[in-house]
PDB file of C-alpha atoms in Angstrom:
ATOM      1  CA  MET A   1       0.000   0.000   0.000  1.00  0.00           C
ATOM      2  CA  SER A   2       2.811   2.450   0.820  1.00  0.00           C
ATOM      3  CA  SER A   3       4.444   1.852  -2.566  1.00  0.00           C
ATOM      4  CA  LYS A   4       1.129   2.414  -4.351  1.00  0.00           C
ATOM      5  CA  LEU A   5       0.793   5.801  -2.666  1.00  0.00           C
ATOM      6  CA  VAL A   6       4.182   6.848  -4.021  1.00  0.00           C
ATOM      7  CA  LEU A   7       3.271   5.699  -7.542  1.00  0.00           C
ATOM      8  CA  VAL A   8      -0.051   7.551  -7.516  1.00  0.00           C
ATOM      9  CA  LEU A   9       1.606  10.788  -6.382  1.00  0.00           C
ATOM     10  CA  ALA A  10       4.517  10.300  -8.800  1.00  0.00           C
ATOM     11  CA  LYS A  11       2.109  10.340 -11.760  1.00  0.00           C
ATOM     12  CA  THR A  12       1.139  13.928 -10.853  1.00  0.00           C
ATOM     13  CA  ILE A  13       4.694  15.117 -11.656  1.00  0.00           C
ATOM     14  CA  GLN A  14       4.696  16.763 -15.079  1.00  0.00           C
ATOM     15  CA  VAL A  15       8.198  15.598 -16.050  1.00  0.00           C
ATOM     16  CA  LEU A  16       8.739  12.369 -14.153  1.00  0.00           C
ATOM     17  CA  LYS A  17      11.770  11.335 -16.193  1.00  0.00           C
ATOM     18  CA  ASN A  18      15.068  12.295 -14.518  1.00  0.00           C
ATOM     19  CA  SER A  19      13.179  13.596 -11.450  1.00  0.00           C
ATOM     20  CA  THR A  20      14.080  12.551  -7.910  1.00  0.00           C
ATOM     21  CA  ILE A  21      11.601  11.461  -5.252  1.00  0.00           C
ATOM     22  CA  TYR A  22      12.466  11.712  -1.544  1.00  0.00           C
ATOM     23  CA  ALA A  23      10.555   9.747   1.088  1.00  0.00           C
ATOM     24  CA  ASP A  24      10.972   8.300   4.566  1.00  0.00           C
ATOM     25  CA  ASN A  25      11.206   4.665   5.677  1.00  0.00           C
ATOM     26  CA  TYR A  26       7.429   4.100   5.615  1.00  0.00           C
ATOM     27  CA  PHE A  27       7.375   4.216   1.792  1.00  0.00           C
ATOM     28  CA  THR A  28      10.850   2.979   0.809  1.00  0.00           C
ATOM     29  CA  SER A  29      11.459  -0.526  -0.502  1.00  0.00           C
ATOM     30  CA  ILE A  30      13.886  -2.111  -2.966  1.00  0.00           C
ATOM     31  CA  GLN A  31      11.021  -3.080  -5.270  1.00  0.00           C
ATOM     32  CA  LEU A  32       9.782   0.529  -5.442  1.00  0.00           C
ATOM     33  CA  VAL A  33      13.237   1.927  -6.244  1.00  0.00           C
ATOM     34  CA  GLU A  34      13.782  -0.590  -9.061  1.00  0.00           C
ATOM     35  CA  PHE A  35      10.263  -0.094 -10.482  1.00  0.00           C
ATOM     36  CA  LEU A  36      10.630   3.706 -10.658  1.00  0.00           C
ATOM     37  CA  ARG A  37      14.035   3.385 -12.277  1.00  0.00           C
ATOM     38  CA  ASP A  38      13.055   0.775 -14.899  1.00  0.00           C
ATOM     39  CA  LYS A  39       9.604   2.055 -15.928  1.00  0.00           C
ATOM     40  CA  TYR A  40       9.780   5.841 -15.447  1.00  0.00           C
ATOM     41  CA  GLN A  41      13.554   6.473 -15.333  1.00  0.00           C
ATOM     42  CA  CYS A  42      12.901   8.291 -12.069  1.00  0.00           C
ATOM     43  CA  ARG A  43      15.474   8.490  -9.294  1.00  0.00           C
ATOM     44  CA  TYR A  44      14.685   7.824  -5.623  1.00  0.00           C
ATOM     45  CA  VAL A  45      16.308   8.640  -2.272  1.00  0.00           C
ATOM     46  CA  GLY A  46      14.891   7.582   1.068  1.00  0.00           C
ATOM     47  CA  THR A  47      15.536   6.040   4.433  1.00  0.00           C
ATOM     48  CA  ALA A  48      14.506   2.394   4.676  1.00  0.00           C
ATOM     49  CA  ARG A  49      13.661  -0.281   7.203  1.00  0.00           C
ATOM     50  CA  PRO A  50      16.175  -3.157   7.412  1.00  0.00           C
ATOM     51  CA  ASN A  51      13.595  -5.745   6.292  1.00  0.00           C
ATOM     52  CA  ARG A  52      12.805  -3.876   3.032  1.00  0.00           C
ATOM     53  CA  ILE A  53      16.240  -3.578   1.425  1.00  0.00           C
ATOM     54  CA  GLY A  54      16.660  -7.176   0.193  1.00  0.00           C
ATOM     55  CA  ASN A  55      19.251  -8.389   2.740  1.00  0.00           C
ATOM     56  CA  PRO A  56      22.410  -6.809   1.278  1.00  0.00           C
ATOM     57  CA  PRO A  57      25.808  -7.685   2.842  1.00  0.00           C
ATOM     58  CA  LEU A  58      25.938  -4.757   5.279  1.00  0.00           C
ATOM     59  CA  MET A  59      26.964  -4.443   8.902  1.00  0.00           C
ATOM     60  CA  SER A  60      24.277  -5.762  11.218  1.00  0.00           C
ATOM     61  CA  LYS A  61      22.354  -3.499  13.546  1.00  0.00           C
ATOM     62  CA  LYS A  62      23.979  -5.157  16.564  1.00  0.00           C
ATOM     63  CA  GLU A  63      27.478  -4.417  15.280  1.00  0.00           C
ATOM     64  CA  MET A  64      26.579  -0.882  14.251  1.00  0.00           C
ATOM     65  CA  GLU A  65      25.169   0.056  17.656  1.00  0.00           C
ATOM     66  CA  LYS A  66      28.163  -1.173  19.648  1.00  0.00           C
ATOM     67  CA  LYS A  67      29.934   1.485  21.709  1.00  0.00           C
ATOM     68  CA  SER A  68      33.210   0.514  20.082  1.00  0.00           C
ATOM     69  CA  THR A  69      31.799   1.559  16.694  1.00  0.00           C
ATOM     70  CA  PRO A  70      32.366   5.331  16.387  1.00  0.00           C
ATOM     71  CA  ARG A  71      29.705   7.677  15.094  1.00  0.00           C
ATOM     72  CA  GLY A  72      30.051   8.373  11.407  1.00  0.00           C
ATOM     73  CA  THR A  73      30.884   4.776  10.524  1.00  0.00           C
ATOM     74  CA  LEU A  74      29.303   3.691   7.247  1.00  0.00           C
ATOM     75  CA  ASP A  75      29.001   0.557   5.133  1.00  0.00           C
ATOM     76  CA  TYR A  76      27.512   0.421   1.661  1.00  0.00           C
ATOM     77  CA  VAL A  77      26.958  -1.764  -1.409  1.00  0.00           C
ATOM     78  CA  SER A  78      25.782  -0.986  -4.934  1.00  0.00           C
ATOM     79  CA  CYS A  79      24.190  -3.218  -7.564  1.00  0.00           C
ATOM     80  CA  ASN A  80      22.420  -2.427 -10.856  1.00  0.00           C
ATOM     81  CA  GLY A  81      22.323   1.286 -10.134  1.00  0.00           C
ATOM     82  CA  VAL A  82      20.739   0.914  -6.664  1.00  0.00           C
ATOM     83  CA  PHE A  83      22.782   2.057  -3.685  1.00  0.00           C
ATOM     84  CA  ALA A  84      22.230   0.711  -0.142  1.00  0.00           C
ATOM     85  CA  MET A  85      24.041   2.148   2.873  1.00  0.00           C
ATOM     86  CA  CYS A  86      23.921   1.998   6.660  1.00  0.00           C
ATOM     87  CA  TRP A  87      25.393   4.902   8.615  1.00  0.00           C
ATOM     88  CA  LYS A  88      25.735   5.386  12.360  1.00  0.00           C
ATOM     89  CA  ASP A  89      24.400   8.629  13.788  1.00  0.00           C
ATOM     90  CA  ASN A  90      22.658   8.493  17.162  1.00  0.00           C
ATOM     91  CA  LYS A  91      21.304   5.183  15.843  1.00  0.00           C
ATOM     92  CA  GLN A  92      21.714   3.203  12.671  1.00  0.00           C
ATOM     93  CA  VAL A  93      20.365   4.921   9.549  1.00  0.00           C
ATOM     94  CA  THR A  94      19.638   2.796   6.488  1.00  0.00           C
ATOM     95  CA  VAL A  95      19.319   4.493   3.097  1.00  0.00           C
ATOM     96  CA  LEU A  96      18.310   3.309  -0.385  1.00  0.00           C
ATOM     97  CA  SER A  97      19.180   5.528  -3.326  1.00  0.00           C
ATOM     98  CA  SER A  98      19.312   5.495  -7.098  1.00  0.00           C
ATOM     99  CA  ASP A  99      20.554   9.094  -7.262  1.00  0.00           C
ATOM    100  CA  ALA A 100      23.233  10.172  -4.750  1.00  0.00           C
ATOM    101  CA  GLY A 101      26.032   8.067  -3.283  1.00  0.00           C
ATOM    102  CA  VAL A 102      28.756   8.302  -0.664  1.00  0.00           C
ATOM    103  CA  GLU A 103      31.065  10.735  -2.424  1.00  0.00           C
ATOM    104  CA  PRO A 104      31.844  13.490  -1.787  1.00  0.00           C
ATOM    105  CA  LEU A 105      32.272  12.889   1.935  1.00  0.00           C
ATOM    106  CA  SER A 106      31.651  15.823   4.249  1.00  0.00           C
ATOM    107  CA  THR A 107      31.259  16.415   7.978  1.00  0.00           C
ATOM    108  CA  ALA A 108      28.294  17.022  10.257  1.00  0.00           C
ATOM    109  CA  LYS A 109      28.217  18.441  13.775  1.00  0.00           C
ATOM    110  CA  ARG A 110      26.705  16.294  16.512  1.00  0.00           C
ATOM    111  CA  TRP A 111      26.477  16.677  20.294  1.00  0.00           C
ATOM    112  CA  ASN A 112      28.844  14.494  22.317  1.00  0.00           C
ATOM    113  CA  LYS A 113      27.589  13.591  25.792  1.00  0.00           C
ATOM    114  CA  ASP A 114      31.044  12.682  27.096  1.00  0.00           C
ATOM    115  CA  THR A 115      32.872  15.873  26.097  1.00  0.00           C
ATOM    116  CA  ARG A 116      29.657  17.962  26.386  1.00  0.00           C
ATOM    117  CA  LYS A 117      30.319  19.807  23.161  1.00  0.00           C
ATOM    118  CA  LYS A 118      29.659  19.450  19.457  1.00  0.00           C
ATOM    119  CA  VAL A 119      32.038  17.294  17.440  1.00  0.00           C
ATOM    120  CA  GLU A 120      32.379  16.680  13.716  1.00  0.00           C
ATOM    121  CA  ILE A 121      31.612  13.238  12.304  1.00  0.00           C
ATOM    122  CA  GLN A 122      31.869  11.772   8.831  1.00  0.00           C
ATOM    123  CA  CYS A 123      28.753  12.312   6.701  1.00  0.00           C
ATOM    124  CA  PRO A 124      28.148  10.848   3.204  1.00  0.00           C
ATOM    125  CA  ALA A 125      26.676  12.890   0.359  1.00  0.00           C
ATOM    126  CA  VAL A 126      23.377  10.960   0.273  1.00  0.00           C
ATOM    127  CA  ILE A 127      22.643  11.957   3.891  1.00  0.00           C
ATOM    128  CA  LYS A 128      23.274  15.626   3.108  1.00  0.00           C
ATOM    129  CA  GLU A 129      21.030  15.361   0.063  1.00  0.00           C
ATOM    130  CA  TYR A 130      18.241  13.640   1.997  1.00  0.00           C
ATOM    131  CA  ASN A 131      18.322  16.103   4.904  1.00  0.00           C
ATOM    132  CA  GLY A 132      18.281  19.060   2.522  1.00  0.00           C
ATOM    133  CA  LYS A 133      15.129  17.856   0.758  1.00  0.00           C
ATOM    134  CA  MET A 134      13.274  16.223   3.673  1.00  0.00           C
ATOM    135  CA  GLY A 135      14.119  18.839   6.308  1.00  0.00           C
ATOM    136  CA  GLY A 136      11.048  20.910   5.423  1.00  0.00           C
ATOM    137  CA  ILE A 137       8.725  17.930   5.962  1.00  0.00           C
ATOM    138  CA  ASP A 138      10.235  17.141   9.359  1.00  0.00           C
ATOM    139  CA  LYS A 139      10.004  20.785  10.416  1.00  0.00           C
ATOM    140  CA  SER A 140       6.390  20.979   9.259  1.00  0.00           C
ATOM    141  CA  ASP A 141       5.507  17.893  11.318  1.00  0.00           C
ATOM    142  CA  MET A 142       7.211  19.423  14.357  1.00  0.00           C
ATOM    143  CA  LEU A 143       5.363  22.755  14.040  1.00  0.00           C
ATOM    144  CA  THR A 144       1.944  21.132  13.545  1.00  0.00           C
ATOM    145  CA  HIS A 145       2.395  19.000  16.675  1.00  0.00           C
ATOM    146  CA  LEU A 146       3.672  21.775  18.973  1.00  0.00           C
ATOM    147  CA  TYR A 147       0.191  23.255  19.570  1.00  0.00           C
ATOM    148  CA  LYS A 148      -2.067  20.630  18.053  1.00  0.00           C
ATOM    149  CA  THR A 149      -5.803  21.293  17.732  1.00  0.00           C
ATOM    150  CA  PRO A 150      -7.551  19.034  20.290  1.00  0.00           C
ATOM    151  CA  MET A 151     -10.016  17.228  18.031  1.00  0.00           C
ATOM    152  CA  LYS A 152     -10.754  13.726  19.323  1.00  0.00           C
ATOM    153  CA  SER A 153     -13.329  11.872  17.292  1.00  0.00           C
ATOM    154  CA  ARG A 154     -14.027   8.389  16.004  1.00  0.00           C
ATOM    155  CA  ARG A 155     -14.697   9.839  12.582  1.00  0.00           C
ATOM    156  CA  TRP A 156     -11.401  10.041  10.740  1.00  0.00           C
ATOM    157  CA  TYR A 157     -12.282  13.113   8.666  1.00  0.00           C
ATOM    158  CA  ILE A 158     -12.735  15.243  11.821  1.00  0.00           C
ATOM    159  CA  ARG A 159      -9.122  14.606  12.821  1.00  0.00           C
ATOM    160  CA  LEU A 160      -8.046  15.295   9.242  1.00  0.00           C
ATOM    161  CA  TYR A 161      -9.854  18.648   9.379  1.00  0.00           C
ATOM    162  CA  GLY A 162      -7.980  19.584  12.565  1.00  0.00           C
ATOM    163  CA  TYR A 163      -4.671  18.624  10.973  1.00  0.00           C
ATOM    164  CA  ILE A 164      -5.412  20.810   7.943  1.00  0.00           C
ATOM    165  CA  ILE A 165      -6.064  23.797  10.235  1.00  0.00           C
ATOM    166  CA  ASP A 166      -2.772  23.219  12.087  1.00  0.00           C
ATOM    167  CA  LEU A 167      -0.871  22.826   8.818  1.00  0.00           C
ATOM    168  CA  CYS A 168      -2.286  26.039   7.329  1.00  0.00           C
ATOM    169  CA  THR A 169      -1.543  27.942  10.541  1.00  0.00           C
ATOM    170  CA  SER A 170       2.069  26.746  10.733  1.00  0.00           C
ATOM    171  CA  ASN A 171       2.653  27.534   7.034  1.00  0.00           C
ATOM    172  CA  ALA A 172       1.201  31.026   7.526  1.00  0.00           C
ATOM    173  CA  TRP A 173       3.510  31.547  10.520  1.00  0.00           C
ATOM    174  CA  VAL A 174       6.558  30.554   8.444  1.00  0.00           C
ATOM    175  CA  LEU A 175       5.625  33.144   5.799  1.00  0.00           C
ATOM    176  CA  TYR A 176       4.953  35.772   8.470  1.00  0.00           C
ATOM    177  CA  LYS A 177       8.321  35.080  10.124  1.00  0.00           C
ATOM    178  CA  ARG A 178      10.109  35.437   6.785  1.00  0.00           C
ATOM    179  CA  ASP A 179       8.448  38.795   6.080  1.00  0.00           C
ATOM    180  CA  ALA A 180       9.045  40.080   9.622  1.00  0.00           C
ATOM    181  CA  ILE A 181      12.759  39.330   9.390  1.00  0.00           C
ATOM    182  CA  ALA A 182      12.902  41.051   5.991  1.00  0.00           C
ATOM    183  CA  LEU A 183      11.309  44.156   7.579  1.00  0.00           C
ATOM    184  CA  LEU A 184      13.812  44.045  10.484  1.00  0.00           C
ATOM    185  CA  GLU A 185      11.031  43.304  12.980  1.00  0.00           C
ATOM    186  CA  LYS A 186      10.984  40.743  15.750  1.00  0.00           C
ATOM    187  CA  PRO A 187       8.476  38.007  14.842  1.00  0.00           C
ATOM    188  CA  MET A 188       6.055  36.728  17.461  1.00  0.00           C
ATOM    189  CA  PRO A 189       6.239  33.081  18.570  1.00  0.00           C
ATOM    190  CA  LEU A 190       4.007  30.458  16.989  1.00  0.00           C
ATOM    191  CA  LYS A 191       1.840  30.244  20.108  1.00  0.00           C
ATOM    192  CA  ASP A 192       1.079  33.983  20.100  1.00  0.00           C
ATOM    193  CA  PHE A 193       0.439  33.825  16.349  1.00  0.00           C
ATOM    194  CA  GLN A 194      -2.179  31.123  16.836  1.00  0.00           C
ATOM    195  CA  LEU A 195      -3.765  33.062  19.712  1.00  0.00           C
ATOM    196  CA  LYS A 196      -4.048  36.124  17.447  1.00  0.00           C
ATOM    197  CA  ILE A 197      -5.886  34.061  14.845  1.00  0.00           C
ATOM    198  CA  SER A 198      -8.147  32.568  17.509  1.00  0.00           C
ATOM    199  CA  THR A 199      -8.962  35.988  18.954  1.00  0.00           C
ATOM    200  CA  PHE A 200      -9.801  37.410  15.541  1.00  0.00           C
ATOM    201  CA  ALA A 201     -11.992  34.409  14.674  1.00  0.00           C
ATOM    202  CA  ARG A 202     -13.903  34.657  17.960  1.00  0.00           C
ATOM    203  CA  THR A 203     -14.474  38.422  17.766  1.00  0.00           C
ATOM    204  CA  TYR A 204     -15.302  38.550  14.053  1.00  0.00           C
ATOM    205  CA  LYS A 205     -19.003  39.082  13.376  1.00  0.00           C
ATOM    206  CA  ASN A 206     -20.592  38.128  10.096  1.00  0.00           C
ATOM    207  CA  ARG A 207     -22.378  41.023   8.465  1.00  0.00           C
ATOM    208  CA  PRO A 208     -24.883  40.808   5.613  1.00  0.00           C
ATOM    209  CA  THR A 209     -23.509  41.450   2.151  1.00  0.00           C
ATOM    210  CA  ARG A 210     -26.133  44.128   1.509  1.00  0.00           C
ATOM    211  CA  MET A 211     -26.456  46.984   4.003  1.00  0.00           C
ATOM    212  CA  LEU A 212     -29.630  49.017   3.731  1.00  0.00           C
ATOM    213  CA  ARG A 213     -28.247  51.801   5.870  1.00  0.00           C
ATOM    214  CA  ASN A 214     -24.723  52.814   6.597  1.00  0.00           C
ATOM    215  CA  THR A 215     -25.406  53.199  10.301  1.00  0.00           C
ATOM    216  CA  PRO A 216     -23.706  51.358  13.183  1.00  0.00           C
ATOM    217  CA  GLU A 217     -25.540  48.612  15.010  1.00  0.00           C
ATOM    218  CA  PRO A 218     -27.250  49.622  18.258  1.00  0.00           C
ATOM    219  CA  PHE A 219     -25.220  48.946  21.367  1.00  0.00           C
ATOM    220  CA  VAL A 220     -26.796  46.450  23.785  1.00  0.00           C
ATOM    221  CA  LEU A 221     -25.909  47.184  27.395  1.00  0.00           C
ATOM    222  CA  PRO A 222     -24.394  44.172  29.147  1.00  0.00           C
ATOM    223  CA  ARG A 223     -26.072  42.615  32.143  1.00  0.00           C
ATOM    224  CA  LYS A 224     -24.706  43.110  35.631  1.00  0.00           C
ATOM    225  CA  GLY A 225     -21.480  41.133  36.093  1.00  0.00           C
ATOM    226  CA  GLN A 226     -21.056  40.513  32.355  1.00  0.00           C
ATOM    227  CA  ARG A 227     -17.801  41.520  30.664  1.00  0.00           C
ATOM    228  CA  THR A 228     -17.389  43.113  27.279  1.00  0.00           C
ATOM    229  CA  SER A 229     -14.766  41.632  24.965  1.00  0.00           C
ATOM    230  CA  ARG A 230     -11.904  43.756  23.725  1.00  0.00           C
ATOM    231  CA  PRO A 231     -12.002  44.277  19.929  1.00  0.00           C
ATOM    232  CA  SER A 232      -9.384  42.803  17.656  1.00  0.00           C
ATOM    233  CA  ASP A 233      -6.475  44.962  16.501  1.00  0.00           C
ATOM    234  CA  ASN A 234      -7.830  45.001  12.940  1.00  0.00           C
ATOM    235  CA  LEU A 235     -11.073  46.564  14.150  1.00  0.00           C
ATOM    236  CA  GLN A 236      -9.510  48.820  16.770  1.00  0.00           C
ATOM    237  CA  TYR A 237      -7.094  50.482  14.307  1.00  0.00           C
ATOM    238  CA  ASP A 238      -9.394  50.396  11.258  1.00  0.00           C
ATOM    239  CA  TYR A 239      -9.635  54.054  10.257  1.00  0.00           C
ATOM    240  CA  SER A 240     -11.973  53.277   7.374  1.00  0.00           C
ATOM    241  CA  LYS A 241     -14.754  53.038   9.970  1.00  0.00           C
ATOM    242  CA  PHE A 242     -16.063  56.115  11.784  1.00  0.00           C
ATOM    243  CA  HIS A 243     -15.105  55.619  15.440  1.00  0.00           C
ATOM    244  CA  CYS A 244     -17.460  58.008  17.180  1.00  0.00           C
ATOM    245  CA  PRO A 245     -18.118  58.332  20.952  1.00  0.00           C
ATOM    246  CA  GLU A 246     -21.647  57.482  22.022  1.00  0.00           C
ATOM    247  CA  PHE A 247     -23.242  58.393  25.362  1.00  0.00           C
ATOM    248  CA  VAL A 248     -24.957  55.720  27.484  1.00  0.00           C
ATOM    249  CA  ASN A 249     -26.631  56.029  30.866  1.00  0.00           C
ATOM    250  CA  GLN A 250     -24.818  53.099  32.428  1.00  0.00           C
ATOM    251  CA  ARG A 251     -21.294  53.621  33.768  1.00  0.00           C
ATOM    252  CA  MET A 252     -18.827  50.946  32.610  1.00  0.00           C
ATOM    253  CA  THR A 253     -15.155  50.190  33.149  1.00  0.00           C
ATOM    254  CA  CYS A 254     -12.736  51.893  30.786  1.00  0.00           C
ATOM    255  CA  LYS A 255     -10.899  49.340  28.638  1.00  0.00           C
ATOM    256  CA  PHE A 256      -7.780  51.474  28.265  1.00  0.00           C
ATOM    257  CA  CYS A 257      -6.731  53.045  31.550  1.00  0.00           C
ATOM    258  CA  SER A 258      -8.357  50.808  34.166  1.00  0.00           C
ATOM    259  CA  THR A 259      -6.129  48.496  36.182  1.00  0.00           C
ATOM    260  CA  LYS A 260      -6.740  46.081  39.022  1.00  0.00           C
ATOM    261  CA  ASP A 261      -5.957  48.684  41.669  1.00  0.00           C
ATOM    262  CA  ASP A 262      -7.190  51.782  39.842  1.00  0.00           C
ATOM    263  CA  ILE A 263     -10.568  51.445  38.093  1.00  0.00           C
ATOM    264  CA  HIS A 264     -12.049  54.267  36.021  1.00  0.00           C
ATOM    265  CA  ARG A 265     -15.625  54.230  34.731  1.00  0.00           C
ATOM    266  CA  SER A 266     -17.198  56.160  31.919  1.00  0.00           C
ATOM    267  CA  ARG A 267     -20.541  56.684  30.194  1.00  0.00           C
ATOM    268  CA  TRP A 268     -18.924  57.043  26.767  1.00  0.00           C
ATOM    269  CA  ILE A 269     -18.472  54.076  24.426  1.00  0.00           C
ATOM    270  CA  CYS A 270     -17.057  53.681  20.913  1.00  0.00           C
ATOM    271  CA  ASN A 271     -19.874  52.944  18.489  1.00  0.00           C
ATOM    272  CA  VAL A 272     -17.574  50.613  16.446  1.00  0.00           C
ATOM    273  CA  CYS A 273     -15.465  48.862  19.085  1.00  0.00           C
ATOM    274  CA  LYS A 274     -18.363  48.641  21.591  1.00  0.00           C
ATOM    275  CA  VAL A 275     -16.154  49.307  24.635  1.00  0.00           C
ATOM    276  CA  ALA A 276     -16.279  52.016  27.291  1.00  0.00           C
ATOM    277  CA  LEU A 277     -13.547  54.689  27.218  1.00  0.00           C
ATOM    278  CA  CYS A 278     -12.821  57.738  29.351  1.00  0.00           C
ATOM    279  CA  LEU A 279     -13.658  61.034  27.664  1.00  0.00           C
ATOM    280  CA  ASN A 280     -13.478  64.061  29.963  1.00  0.00           C
ATOM    281  CA  ASP A 281     -11.339  67.095  30.704  1.00  0.00           C
ATOM    282  CA  SER A 282      -8.656  65.097  32.561  1.00  0.00           C
ATOM    283  CA  ARG A 283      -8.421  61.910  30.431  1.00  0.00           C
ATOM    284  CA  ASN A 284      -8.967  61.244  26.748  1.00  0.00           C
ATOM    285  CA  CYS A 285      -8.706  57.482  26.466  1.00  0.00           C
ATOM    286  CA  PHE A 286     -10.820  57.529  23.322  1.00  0.00           C
ATOM    287  CA  GLN A 287      -8.014  59.093  21.302  1.00  0.00           C
ATOM    288  CA  ASP A 288      -5.218  57.012  22.870  1.00  0.00           C
ATOM    289  CA  PHE A 289      -7.159  53.766  22.458  1.00  0.00           C
ATOM    290  CA  HIS A 290      -7.477  54.189  18.684  1.00  0.00           C
ATOM    291  CA  ALA A 291      -3.944  55.485  18.081  1.00  0.00           C
ATOM    292  CA  ALA A 292      -2.097  52.738  16.187  1.00  0.00           C
ATOM    293  CA  PRO A 293       1.435  51.934  17.440  1.00  0.00           C
ATOM    294  CA  LEU A 294       4.468  52.713  15.324  1.00  0.00           C
ATOM    295  CA  PRO A 295       5.615  50.021  12.834  1.00  0.00           C
ATOM    296  CA  HIS A 296       8.655  49.051  14.940  1.00  0.00           C
ATOM    297  CA  GLN A 297       6.768  49.040  18.244  1.00  0.00           C
ATOM    298  CA  PRO A 298       4.825  46.031  19.545  1.00  0.00           C
ATOM    299  CA  LEU A 299       1.078  46.282  20.003  1.00  0.00           C
ATOM    300  CA  ARG A 300      -0.175  47.257  23.444  1.00  0.00           C
ATOM    301  CA  PRO A 301      -0.810  44.242  25.658  1.00  0.00           C
ATOM    302  CA  HIS A 302      -4.417  43.632  26.573  1.00  0.00           C
ATOM    303  CA  ARG A 303      -5.170  44.598  30.122  1.00  0.00           C
ATOM    304  CA  THR A 304      -6.892  42.214  32.463  1.00  0.00           C
ATOM    305  CA  GLN A 305     -10.620  42.620  32.024  1.00  0.00           C
ATOM    306  CA  ARG A 306     -12.523  43.683  35.087  1.00  0.00           C
ATOM    307  CA  PRO A 307     -16.235  43.278  35.951  1.00  0.00           C
ATOM    308  CA  LEU A 308     -18.402  45.994  34.503  1.00  0.00           C
ATOM    309  CA  HIS A 309     -20.184  46.868  37.771  1.00  0.00           C
ATOM    310  CA  GLN A 310     -19.283  47.165  41.366  1.00  0.00           C
TER     311      GLN A 310
END
């Protein structure tokens, strides 16, 4: 079944001849490598499980994992254009290839527990080639599992939907990080990036495509003890909307200047953001709340929300 998956995906390549496919040990087998080479003239590089390489005369796993065998030790054979190699890293790594080989040899840095520092070990060319092409897949798997969407269900497509969300989020974060570095800005961590998306999705309100009147929605006063949610940054700093103060009879906690020890209440709210803000002769939180930060300054942290009433 794993080989069939590779063949189905290989047929989607426009120019399969002289192309190279990289895969991990779940898909690799000696039969697959020979079939791709003979029928499609397609090259293949991938890690393999010891029971799928056709029992070539290589060092056994027991000999390779001995302490007397130094890291970087390799053993390889080649027959009919198919290259099989075992290489000792932290553990034994078995590789099948019809593209790259051992030469040219290079070095790789690995952590040594005994000397407690990085040392250089021998590294064949096929390992460098495999890591260069498969590194993106391994990094993508790591990012999608750091903050995985908790979707437990017996239906398989529900879990697949959660994985697609995590994959899209991690890919968007990689693009955001690249652009932030290009603009000489410090990118936010992946966790904060996902929280930003979650906050925007929770605070976003669907509006009808056709508006009969270009008037803001009426503000509904919250019940006693109920908290109002802070608007997203896209709405708070959206100057295309007319942020106008609106007077209400009920005094509510200011979302800008109020702290745990110093609470200020106001009867003025923003008709777009739907939050209370101070607007008097001593404080003008309405203007400061809607003032966007400079491009090289981080956004203001959200203050801890307090109950609306005493």
